Amino acid sequence: MPPREEFPTKGLEGAPSNDIGWHFGTLVPNARGSIVCKLCGKVVKGGITRLKEHIAHKTGNVAPCPNVTGVIRESMMNVLKESNTKKIDKKRRKDEFLSQLTEEEDEHEGFIDEVSAIRQATRESIQSQHEWHRREEFRRSTGGWDNIYEEGRSSHGSAREHNRERTSKSIPGESEFTLRGAIPELVRSKSSKQPKVNDSFLKSFRRKIGEAVSKFIIYERLPFQLASSPWLYNLIQVATEVGQGVKLPTPYEVSDVYLESEYQRVHDWVNVLKTHWKELGATLMCDGWTNSLNQMHIINFLVYCSKGTIFWKSVDVSSVRSRDAEFYYRLLDSVVEEIGENYIVQIVTDNEAAMKAAGKKLMLKRQHLYWTSCAAHCLDLCLEDIGKKPSVAKVLDEAKKVTCFIYNHIWTVDLMKKYTQGKQILRPALTRFATHFIQLEEITRQKQGLREMFNSKEFKESKWGKQKSGPAYEAKKIVLGKDFWKKANDLIKVYEPLVRVLRLVDSDEKPTMGFIYEAIDRAKRAIQQNCRYFTEYEKIIDNRWNFMHSDLHSAGYFLNPQFQFGVEHSENVLIETLEGTRSVIERLEPSMDTQIRMVNQVRFNYYYL
């Protein structure tokens, strides 16, 4: 039992439930619903609620406890009132929900009754029309119609035949009458009643579908993004078409029947894509990775064109002892042969030296294709080279010390959020080496909050604030100093333009071959304007750019309408891009006459610029 003048706020450990009442009573063994009061020893029947009423001196159901204090009695009475308020509110919300459902059902029934009445009136109207036409036909046959001679008829028989034709054309059969055909206003008009009924039905149906889909995703432990999958939408649409009573496929049917048919469908789709490949060409992309669990080394091959990217196949090269240039050359050559030499105009791989040598060798054999290094990988390696400079490495190491100290302790993370308005200083980045620079940028953005954190009374009085050495002392010294922030701001001016280019080439929004040349040049100009030590970084950027650059980049820039007009070009840029474009034409176009016409047109554009 709690002290006499204190009231518990949490449940009693080991009690049958988290109810506050168990602080004041214990169950009677072998007596269901009977509880002994710890204050007065009375046995209360009726469960924990009756015991709380006994403690609170609530009259009507049970005798009051004589030994309870005023504080506990009033607190328990407030607990009972709060519980009763929650019950009333819950019942009210339930009644409102049921009432809403009842109203929707009544509206639905009223709508159905109205539709039935309209259909009945339609049938009666059809019958009356048939009856009226039968009477009119009798009148015509007896001369009671207009003067038949005015229409060029000469006998009752011809008039009868004529009127029979008119009748059959003007009156549709009863089977042709539908609610939509007879009264189109019910469907097409925007009257106030029917849209209201339809909206209520749509909400009800959407709730049912939402519950069913949500249960499927939740209980099968599937990602929530599945709810926006077009395949799930297609499944629901097909289910509404086939209706009830159709059995779902068995696991055997999925794996042995429908998987095979889907494979064939995708295979046919790839064959359709080949017509596009033959017209405009395709890019073969090669990407290798190692499974950290079983150390399997897999190389994936994908084919890209403007219509989309498809996975071609994977090759397990774990058993290959030496993955040298000769091995990669034979592998790439076999895949090109398998897909079709006339389709592939470019091969993209990573920047491994053996891959580069294999790509150059393949270009000698396949005269109409190019090997190109991965632009994202090149830029990532460029950031790595910048990070290896001693002055840069020191700044990145200091940023790492600050981050590691803060995120190694829950208390310091919570204190940091207090002074940075909930902002973090860690963010995932595009690539491994870009992460260090993104982290440095986030730290500089939260400079004021971090300085306030290390200067705060909470930190100074903590065990970390009192240390004279170690990670906490070093992090505090870095943040409260001036040298780190000055160097960090200078470094951000260098890496930020490069990360902008990295985001461009790593996105899937549009093909970037025609923009890389200009993007790299713009990044170099930005660094030159903002950084005092531009020449040191320029050498690193040019080294990686020369490795990555090919004639395709020059041709893409030269043929990009966005850079053809309204942009000032230096003479060196125009000459380099013109020569690159001419080289691409001569390599990809086998006809000499066509080459001459294309080169002459390109030179005309050059002189026009």
mmCIF file with all atom_site columns, C-alpha atoms in Angstrom, residues 61-214:
data_model
loop_
_atom_site.group_PDB
_atom_site.id
_atom_site.type_symbol
_atom_site.label_atom_id
_atom_site.label_alt_id
_atom_site.label_comp_id
_atom_site.label_asym_id
_atom_site.label_entity_id
_atom_site.label_seq_id
_atom_site.pdbx_PDB_ins_code
_atom_site.Cartn_x
_atom_site.Cartn_y
_atom_site.Cartn_z
_atom_site.occupancy
_atom_site.B_iso_or_equiv
_atom_site.pdbx_formal_charge
_atom_site.auth_seq_id
_atom_site.auth_comp_id
_atom_site.auth_asym_id
_atom_site.auth_atom_id
_atom_site.pdbx_PDB_model_num
ATOM 1   C CA . ASN A 1 61  ? -23.192 -0.042 -4.421   1.00 0.00 ? 61  ASN A CA 1
ATOM 2   C CA . VAL A 1 62  ? -20.771 -0.682 -1.563   1.00 0.00 ? 62  VAL A CA 1
ATOM 3   C CA . ALA A 1 63  ? -20.007 0.462  2.008    1.00 0.00 ? 63  ALA A CA 1
ATOM 4   C CA . PRO A 1 64  ? -17.312 3.171  2.367    1.00 0.00 ? 64  PRO A CA 1
ATOM 5   C CA . CYS A 1 65  ? -13.827 2.425  3.738    1.00 0.00 ? 65  CYS A CA 1
ATOM 6   C CA . PRO A 1 66  ? -13.450 3.820  7.287    1.00 0.00 ? 66  PRO A CA 1
ATOM 7   C CA . ASN A 1 67  ? -9.632  4.065  7.223    1.00 0.00 ? 67  ASN A CA 1
ATOM 8   C CA . VAL A 1 68  ? -9.039  5.943  3.949    1.00 0.00 ? 68  VAL A CA 1
ATOM 9   C CA . THR A 1 69  ? -7.528  9.448  4.091    1.00 0.00 ? 69  THR A CA 1
ATOM 10  C CA . GLY A 1 70  ? -9.102  12.498 2.497    1.00 0.00 ? 70  GLY A CA 1
ATOM 11  C CA . VAL A 1 71  ? -6.402  12.835 -0.180   1.00 0.00 ? 71  VAL A CA 1
ATOM 12  C CA . ILE A 1 72  ? -6.743  9.227  -1.360   1.00 0.00 ? 72  ILE A CA 1
ATOM 13  C CA . ARG A 1 73  ? -10.549 9.346  -1.217   1.00 0.00 ? 73  ARG A CA 1
ATOM 14  C CA . GLU A 1 74  ? -10.757 12.505 -3.363   1.00 0.00 ? 74  GLU A CA 1
ATOM 15  C CA . SER A 1 75  ? -8.123  11.233 -5.812   1.00 0.00 ? 75  SER A CA 1
ATOM 16  C CA . MET A 1 76  ? -9.955  7.928  -6.262   1.00 0.00 ? 76  MET A CA 1
ATOM 17  C CA . MET A 1 77  ? -13.236 9.785  -6.795   1.00 0.00 ? 77  MET A CA 1
ATOM 18  C CA . ASN A 1 78  ? -11.563 11.819 -9.561   1.00 0.00 ? 78  ASN A CA 1
ATOM 19  C CA . VAL A 1 79  ? -10.312 8.571  -11.140  1.00 0.00 ? 79  VAL A CA 1
ATOM 20  C CA . LEU A 1 80  ? -13.859 7.178  -11.158  1.00 0.00 ? 80  LEU A CA 1
ATOM 21  C CA . LYS A 1 81  ? -15.274 10.376 -12.640  1.00 0.00 ? 81  LYS A CA 1
ATOM 22  C CA . GLU A 1 82  ? -12.629 10.440 -15.364  1.00 0.00 ? 82  GLU A CA 1
ATOM 23  C CA . SER A 1 83  ? -13.293 6.785  -16.194  1.00 0.00 ? 83  SER A CA 1
ATOM 24  C CA . ASN A 1 84  ? -17.025 7.422  -16.348  1.00 0.00 ? 84  ASN A CA 1
ATOM 25  C CA . THR A 1 85  ? -16.468 10.438 -18.634  1.00 0.00 ? 85  THR A CA 1
ATOM 26  C CA . LYS A 1 86  ? -14.397 8.300  -20.998  1.00 0.00 ? 86  LYS A CA 1
ATOM 27  C CA . LYS A 1 87  ? -17.108 5.637  -21.101  1.00 0.00 ? 87  LYS A CA 1
ATOM 28  C CA . ILE A 1 88  ? -19.779 8.212  -21.878  1.00 0.00 ? 88  ILE A CA 1
ATOM 29  C CA . ASP A 1 89  ? -17.650 9.794  -24.605  1.00 0.00 ? 89  ASP A CA 1
ATOM 30  C CA . LYS A 1 90  ? -16.874 6.403  -26.124  1.00 0.00 ? 90  LYS A CA 1
ATOM 31  C CA . LYS A 1 91  ? -20.568 5.475  -26.147  1.00 0.00 ? 91  LYS A CA 1
ATOM 32  C CA . ARG A 1 92  ? -21.442 8.838  -27.705  1.00 0.00 ? 92  ARG A CA 1
ATOM 33  C CA . ARG A 1 93  ? -18.920 8.410  -30.526  1.00 0.00 ? 93  ARG A CA 1
ATOM 34  C CA . LYS A 1 94  ? -20.134 4.857  -31.130  1.00 0.00 ? 94  LYS A CA 1
ATOM 35  C CA . ASP A 1 95  ? -23.756 5.984  -31.274  1.00 0.00 ? 95  ASP A CA 1
ATOM 36  C CA . GLU A 1 96  ? -22.857 8.790  -33.702  1.00 0.00 ? 96  GLU A CA 1
ATOM 37  C CA . PHE A 1 97  ? -21.034 6.352  -35.947  1.00 0.00 ? 97  PHE A CA 1
ATOM 38  C CA . LEU A 1 98  ? -23.906 3.867  -35.905  1.00 0.00 ? 98  LEU A CA 1
ATOM 39  C CA . SER A 1 99  ? -26.375 6.682  -36.550  1.00 0.00 ? 99  SER A CA 1
ATOM 40  C CA . GLN A 1 100 ? -24.329 7.817  -39.546  1.00 0.00 ? 100 GLN A CA 1
ATOM 41  C CA . LEU A 1 101 ? -24.288 4.295  -40.937  1.00 0.00 ? 101 LEU A CA 1
ATOM 42  C CA . THR A 1 102 ? -28.055 4.035  -40.416  1.00 0.00 ? 102 THR A CA 1
ATOM 43  C CA . GLU A 1 103 ? -28.625 7.305  -42.261  1.00 0.00 ? 103 GLU A CA 1
ATOM 44  C CA . GLU A 1 104 ? -26.495 6.099  -45.175  1.00 0.00 ? 104 GLU A CA 1
ATOM 45  C CA . GLU A 1 105 ? -28.457 2.841  -45.289  1.00 0.00 ? 105 GLU A CA 1
ATOM 46  C CA . ASP A 1 106 ? -31.751 4.759  -45.204  1.00 0.00 ? 106 ASP A CA 1
ATOM 47  C CA . GLU A 1 107 ? -30.555 6.988  -48.037  1.00 0.00 ? 107 GLU A CA 1
ATOM 48  C CA . HIS A 1 108 ? -29.493 3.899  -49.951  1.00 0.00 ? 108 HIS A CA 1
ATOM 49  C CA . GLU A 1 109 ? -32.882 2.272  -49.408  1.00 0.00 ? 109 GLU A CA 1
ATOM 50  C CA . GLY A 1 110 ? -34.610 5.489  -50.408  1.00 0.00 ? 110 GLY A CA 1
ATOM 51  C CA . PHE A 1 111 ? -32.545 5.659  -53.554  1.00 0.00 ? 111 PHE A CA 1
ATOM 52  C CA . ILE A 1 112 ? -33.342 2.024  -54.372  1.00 0.00 ? 112 ILE A CA 1
ATOM 53  C CA . ASP A 1 113 ? -37.060 2.675  -53.757  1.00 0.00 ? 113 ASP A CA 1
ATOM 54  C CA . GLU A 1 114 ? -36.894 5.721  -56.028  1.00 0.00 ? 114 GLU A CA 1
ATOM 55  C CA . VAL A 1 115 ? -35.168 3.743  -58.760  1.00 0.00 ? 115 VAL A CA 1
ATOM 56  C CA . SER A 1 116 ? -37.759 0.960  -58.438  1.00 0.00 ? 116 SER A CA 1
ATOM 57  C CA . ALA A 1 117 ? -40.569 3.486  -58.725  1.00 0.00 ? 117 ALA A CA 1
ATOM 58  C CA . ILE A 1 118 ? -38.981 5.009  -61.817  1.00 0.00 ? 118 ILE A CA 1
ATOM 59  C CA . ARG A 1 119 ? -38.586 1.586  -63.411  1.00 0.00 ? 119 ARG A CA 1
ATOM 60  C CA . GLN A 1 120 ? -42.226 0.758  -62.642  1.00 0.00 ? 120 GLN A CA 1
ATOM 61  C CA . ALA A 1 121 ? -43.341 4.083  -64.109  1.00 0.00 ? 121 ALA A CA 1
ATOM 62  C CA . THR A 1 122 ? -41.216 3.407  -67.174  1.00 0.00 ? 122 THR A CA 1
ATOM 63  C CA . ARG A 1 123 ? -42.792 -0.008 -67.702  1.00 0.00 ? 123 ARG A CA 1
ATOM 64  C CA . GLU A 1 124 ? -46.289 1.478  -67.319  1.00 0.00 ? 124 GLU A CA 1
ATOM 65  C CA . SER A 1 125 ? -45.365 4.241  -69.765  1.00 0.00 ? 125 SER A CA 1
ATOM 66  C CA . ILE A 1 126 ? -44.182 1.679  -72.305  1.00 0.00 ? 126 ILE A CA 1
ATOM 67  C CA . GLN A 1 127 ? -47.378 -0.316 -71.942  1.00 0.00 ? 127 GLN A CA 1
ATOM 68  C CA . SER A 1 128 ? -49.512 2.805  -72.350  1.00 0.00 ? 128 SER A CA 1
ATOM 69  C CA . GLN A 1 129 ? -47.523 3.791  -75.446  1.00 0.00 ? 129 GLN A CA 1
ATOM 70  C CA . HIS A 1 130 ? -48.117 0.363  -76.975  1.00 0.00 ? 130 HIS A CA 1
ATOM 71  C CA . GLU A 1 131 ? -51.819 0.658  -76.169  1.00 0.00 ? 131 GLU A CA 1
ATOM 72  C CA . TRP A 1 132 ? -52.004 4.163  -77.651  1.00 0.00 ? 132 TRP A CA 1
ATOM 73  C CA . HIS A 1 133 ? -50.236 3.064  -80.857  1.00 0.00 ? 133 HIS A CA 1
ATOM 74  C CA . ARG A 1 134 ? -52.553 0.089  -81.220  1.00 0.00 ? 134 ARG A CA 1
ATOM 75  C CA . ARG A 1 135 ? -55.555 2.456  -81.029  1.00 0.00 ? 135 ARG A CA 1
ATOM 76  C CA . GLU A 1 136 ? -53.986 4.881  -83.471  1.00 0.00 ? 136 GLU A CA 1
ATOM 77  C CA . GLU A 1 137 ? -53.214 2.099  -85.904  1.00 0.00 ? 137 GLU A CA 1
ATOM 78  C CA . PHE A 1 138 ? -56.866 1.007  -85.757  1.00 0.00 ? 138 PHE A CA 1
ATOM 79  C CA . ARG A 1 139 ? -58.003 4.596  -86.452  1.00 0.00 ? 139 ARG A CA 1
ATOM 80  C CA . ARG A 1 140 ? -55.686 4.827  -89.445  1.00 0.00 ? 140 ARG A CA 1
ATOM 81  C CA . SER A 1 141 ? -56.951 1.578  -90.879  1.00 0.00 ? 141 SER A CA 1
ATOM 82  C CA . THR A 1 142 ? -60.528 2.902  -90.652  1.00 0.00 ? 142 THR A CA 1
ATOM 83  C CA . GLY A 1 143 ? -59.768 6.327  -92.168  1.00 0.00 ? 143 GLY A CA 1
ATOM 84  C CA . GLY A 1 144 ? -59.632 8.230  -88.936  1.00 0.00 ? 144 GLY A CA 1
ATOM 85  C CA . TRP A 1 145 ? -56.062 9.456  -89.589  1.00 0.00 ? 145 TRP A CA 1
ATOM 86  C CA . ASP A 1 146 ? -54.918 12.400 -91.760  1.00 0.00 ? 146 ASP A CA 1
ATOM 87  C CA . ASN A 1 147 ? -55.738 12.443 -95.441  1.00 0.00 ? 147 ASN A CA 1
ATOM 88  C CA . ILE A 1 148 ? -53.580 9.611  -96.733  1.00 0.00 ? 148 ILE A CA 1
ATOM 89  C CA . TYR A 1 149 ? -53.646 10.947 -100.265 1.00 0.00 ? 149 TYR A CA 1
ATOM 90  C CA . GLU A 1 150 ? -51.626 13.953 -99.164  1.00 0.00 ? 150 GLU A CA 1
ATOM 91  C CA . GLU A 1 151 ? -48.701 11.532 -98.768  1.00 0.00 ? 151 GLU A CA 1
ATOM 92  C CA . GLY A 1 152 ? -49.186 9.966  -102.193 1.00 0.00 ? 152 GLY A CA 1
ATOM 93  C CA . ARG A 1 153 ? -50.845 6.773  -100.896 1.00 0.00 ? 153 ARG A CA 1
ATOM 94  C CA . SER A 1 154 ? -53.738 5.162  -102.788 1.00 0.00 ? 154 SER A CA 1
ATOM 95  C CA . SER A 1 155 ? -55.212 2.516  -100.545 1.00 0.00 ? 155 SER A CA 1
ATOM 96  C CA . HIS A 1 156 ? -55.785 1.591  -96.946  1.00 0.00 ? 156 HIS A CA 1
ATOM 97  C CA . GLY A 1 157 ? -53.300 -1.232 -97.283  1.00 0.00 ? 157 GLY A CA 1
ATOM 98  C CA . SER A 1 158 ? -50.459 1.053  -98.288  1.00 0.00 ? 158 SER A CA 1
ATOM 99  C CA . ALA A 1 159 ? -51.337 3.447  -95.466  1.00 0.00 ? 159 ALA A CA 1
ATOM 100 C CA . ARG A 1 160 ? -51.398 0.576  -93.029  1.00 0.00 ? 160 ARG A CA 1
ATOM 101 C CA . GLU A 1 161 ? -47.967 -0.591 -94.232  1.00 0.00 ? 161 GLU A CA 1
ATOM 102 C CA . HIS A 1 162 ? -46.585 2.935  -94.025  1.00 0.00 ? 162 HIS A CA 1
ATOM 103 C CA . ASN A 1 163 ? -47.824 3.465  -90.508  1.00 0.00 ? 163 ASN A CA 1
ATOM 104 C CA . ARG A 1 164 ? -46.482 0.069  -89.461  1.00 0.00 ? 164 ARG A CA 1
ATOM 105 C CA . GLU A 1 165 ? -43.020 1.193  -90.608  1.00 0.00 ? 165 GLU A CA 1
ATOM 106 C CA . ARG A 1 166 ? -43.329 4.454  -88.725  1.00 0.00 ? 166 ARG A CA 1
ATOM 107 C CA . THR A 1 167 ? -44.468 2.652  -85.598  1.00 0.00 ? 167 THR A CA 1
ATOM 108 C CA . SER A 1 168 ? -41.654 0.097  -85.650  1.00 0.00 ? 168 SER A CA 1
ATOM 109 C CA . LYS A 1 169 ? -39.038 2.834  -86.097  1.00 0.00 ? 169 LYS A CA 1
ATOM 110 C CA . SER A 1 170 ? -40.383 5.235  -83.517  1.00 0.00 ? 170 SER A CA 1
ATOM 111 C CA . ILE A 1 171 ? -41.074 2.838  -80.624  1.00 0.00 ? 171 ILE A CA 1
ATOM 112 C CA . PRO A 1 172 ? -38.232 0.757  -79.243  1.00 0.00 ? 172 PRO A CA 1
ATOM 113 C CA . GLY A 1 173 ? -38.892 -2.677 -77.905  1.00 0.00 ? 173 GLY A CA 1
ATOM 114 C CA . GLU A 1 174 ? -39.298 -3.145 -74.157  1.00 0.00 ? 174 GLU A CA 1
ATOM 115 C CA . SER A 1 175 ? -35.987 -4.943 -73.926  1.00 0.00 ? 175 SER A CA 1
ATOM 116 C CA . GLU A 1 176 ? -34.221 -1.854 -75.288  1.00 0.00 ? 176 GLU A CA 1
ATOM 117 C CA . PHE A 1 177 ? -35.523 0.335  -72.482  1.00 0.00 ? 177 PHE A CA 1
ATOM 118 C CA . THR A 1 178 ? -33.102 0.750  -69.608  1.00 0.00 ? 178 THR A CA 1
ATOM 119 C CA . LEU A 1 179 ? -32.929 3.269  -66.824  1.00 0.00 ? 179 LEU A CA 1
ATOM 120 C CA . ARG A 1 180 ? -29.962 4.963  -68.462  1.00 0.00 ? 180 ARG A CA 1
ATOM 121 C CA . GLY A 1 181 ? -31.527 4.971  -71.924  1.00 0.00 ? 181 GLY A CA 1
ATOM 122 C CA . ALA A 1 182 ? -35.020 6.054  -70.887  1.00 0.00 ? 182 ALA A CA 1
ATOM 123 C CA . ILE A 1 183 ? -34.036 8.754  -68.380  1.00 0.00 ? 183 ILE A CA 1
ATOM 124 C CA . PRO A 1 184 ? -30.488 9.879  -69.079  1.00 0.00 ? 184 PRO A CA 1
ATOM 125 C CA . GLU A 1 185 ? -30.824 12.835 -66.693  1.00 0.00 ? 185 GLU A CA 1
ATOM 126 C CA . LEU A 1 186 ? -30.529 10.430 -63.759  1.00 0.00 ? 186 LEU A CA 1
ATOM 127 C CA . VAL A 1 187 ? -26.986 9.595  -64.782  1.00 0.00 ? 187 VAL A CA 1
ATOM 128 C CA . ARG A 1 188 ? -25.725 12.738 -66.457  1.00 0.00 ? 188 ARG A CA 1
ATOM 129 C CA . SER A 1 189 ? -27.242 15.523 -64.414  1.00 0.00 ? 189 SER A CA 1
ATOM 130 C CA . LYS A 1 190 ? -25.521 17.004 -61.358  1.00 0.00 ? 190 LYS A CA 1
ATOM 131 C CA . SER A 1 191 ? -28.594 17.046 -59.154  1.00 0.00 ? 191 SER A CA 1
ATOM 132 C CA . SER A 1 192 ? -28.184 17.420 -55.421  1.00 0.00 ? 192 SER A CA 1
ATOM 133 C CA . LYS A 1 193 ? -29.529 14.061 -54.290  1.00 0.00 ? 193 LYS A CA 1
ATOM 134 C CA . GLN A 1 194 ? -27.837 11.352 -56.278  1.00 0.00 ? 194 GLN A CA 1
ATOM 135 C CA . PRO A 1 195 ? -24.238 12.657 -56.003  1.00 0.00 ? 195 PRO A CA 1
ATOM 136 C CA . LYS A 1 196 ? -24.786 12.804 -52.256  1.00 0.00 ? 196 LYS A CA 1
ATOM 137 C CA . VAL A 1 197 ? -25.826 9.158  -52.192  1.00 0.00 ? 197 VAL A CA 1
ATOM 138 C CA . ASN A 1 198 ? -22.974 8.175  -54.487  1.00 0.00 ? 198 ASN A CA 1
ATOM 139 C CA . ASP A 1 199 ? -20.464 10.018 -52.296  1.00 0.00 ? 199 ASP A CA 1
ATOM 140 C CA . SER A 1 200 ? -21.653 8.166  -49.210  1.00 0.00 ? 200 SER A CA 1
ATOM 141 C CA . PHE A 1 201 ? -21.394 4.829  -51.008  1.00 0.00 ? 201 PHE A CA 1
ATOM 142 C CA . LEU A 1 202 ? -17.947 5.663  -52.329  1.00 0.00 ? 202 LEU A CA 1
ATOM 143 C CA . LYS A 1 203 ? -16.757 6.521  -48.818  1.00 0.00 ? 203 LYS A CA 1
ATOM 144 C CA . SER A 1 204 ? -18.171 3.282  -47.476  1.00 0.00 ? 204 SER A CA 1
ATOM 145 C CA . PHE A 1 205 ? -16.632 1.190  -50.255  1.00 0.00 ? 205 PHE A CA 1
ATOM 146 C CA . ARG A 1 206 ? -13.294 2.976  -49.945  1.00 0.00 ? 206 ARG A CA 1
ATOM 147 C CA . ARG A 1 207 ? -13.241 2.226  -46.227  1.00 0.00 ? 207 ARG A CA 1
ATOM 148 C CA . LYS A 1 208 ? -13.854 -1.454 -46.911  1.00 0.00 ? 208 LYS A CA 1
ATOM 149 C CA . ILE A 1 209 ? -11.113 -1.621 -49.524  1.00 0.00 ? 209 ILE A CA 1
ATOM 150 C CA . GLY A 1 210 ? -8.775  0.351  -47.263  1.00 0.00 ? 210 GLY A CA 1
ATOM 151 C CA . GLU A 1 211 ? -9.310  -2.026 -44.358  1.00 0.00 ? 211 GLU A CA 1
ATOM 152 C CA . ALA A 1 212 ? -8.804  -5.113 -46.504  1.00 0.00 ? 212 ALA A CA 1
ATOM 153 C CA . VAL A 1 213 ? -5.628  -3.806 -48.165  1.00 0.00 ? 213 VAL A CA 1
ATOM 154 C CA . SER A 1 214 ? -4.234  -2.546 -44.853  1.00 0.00 ? 214 SER A CA 1
#
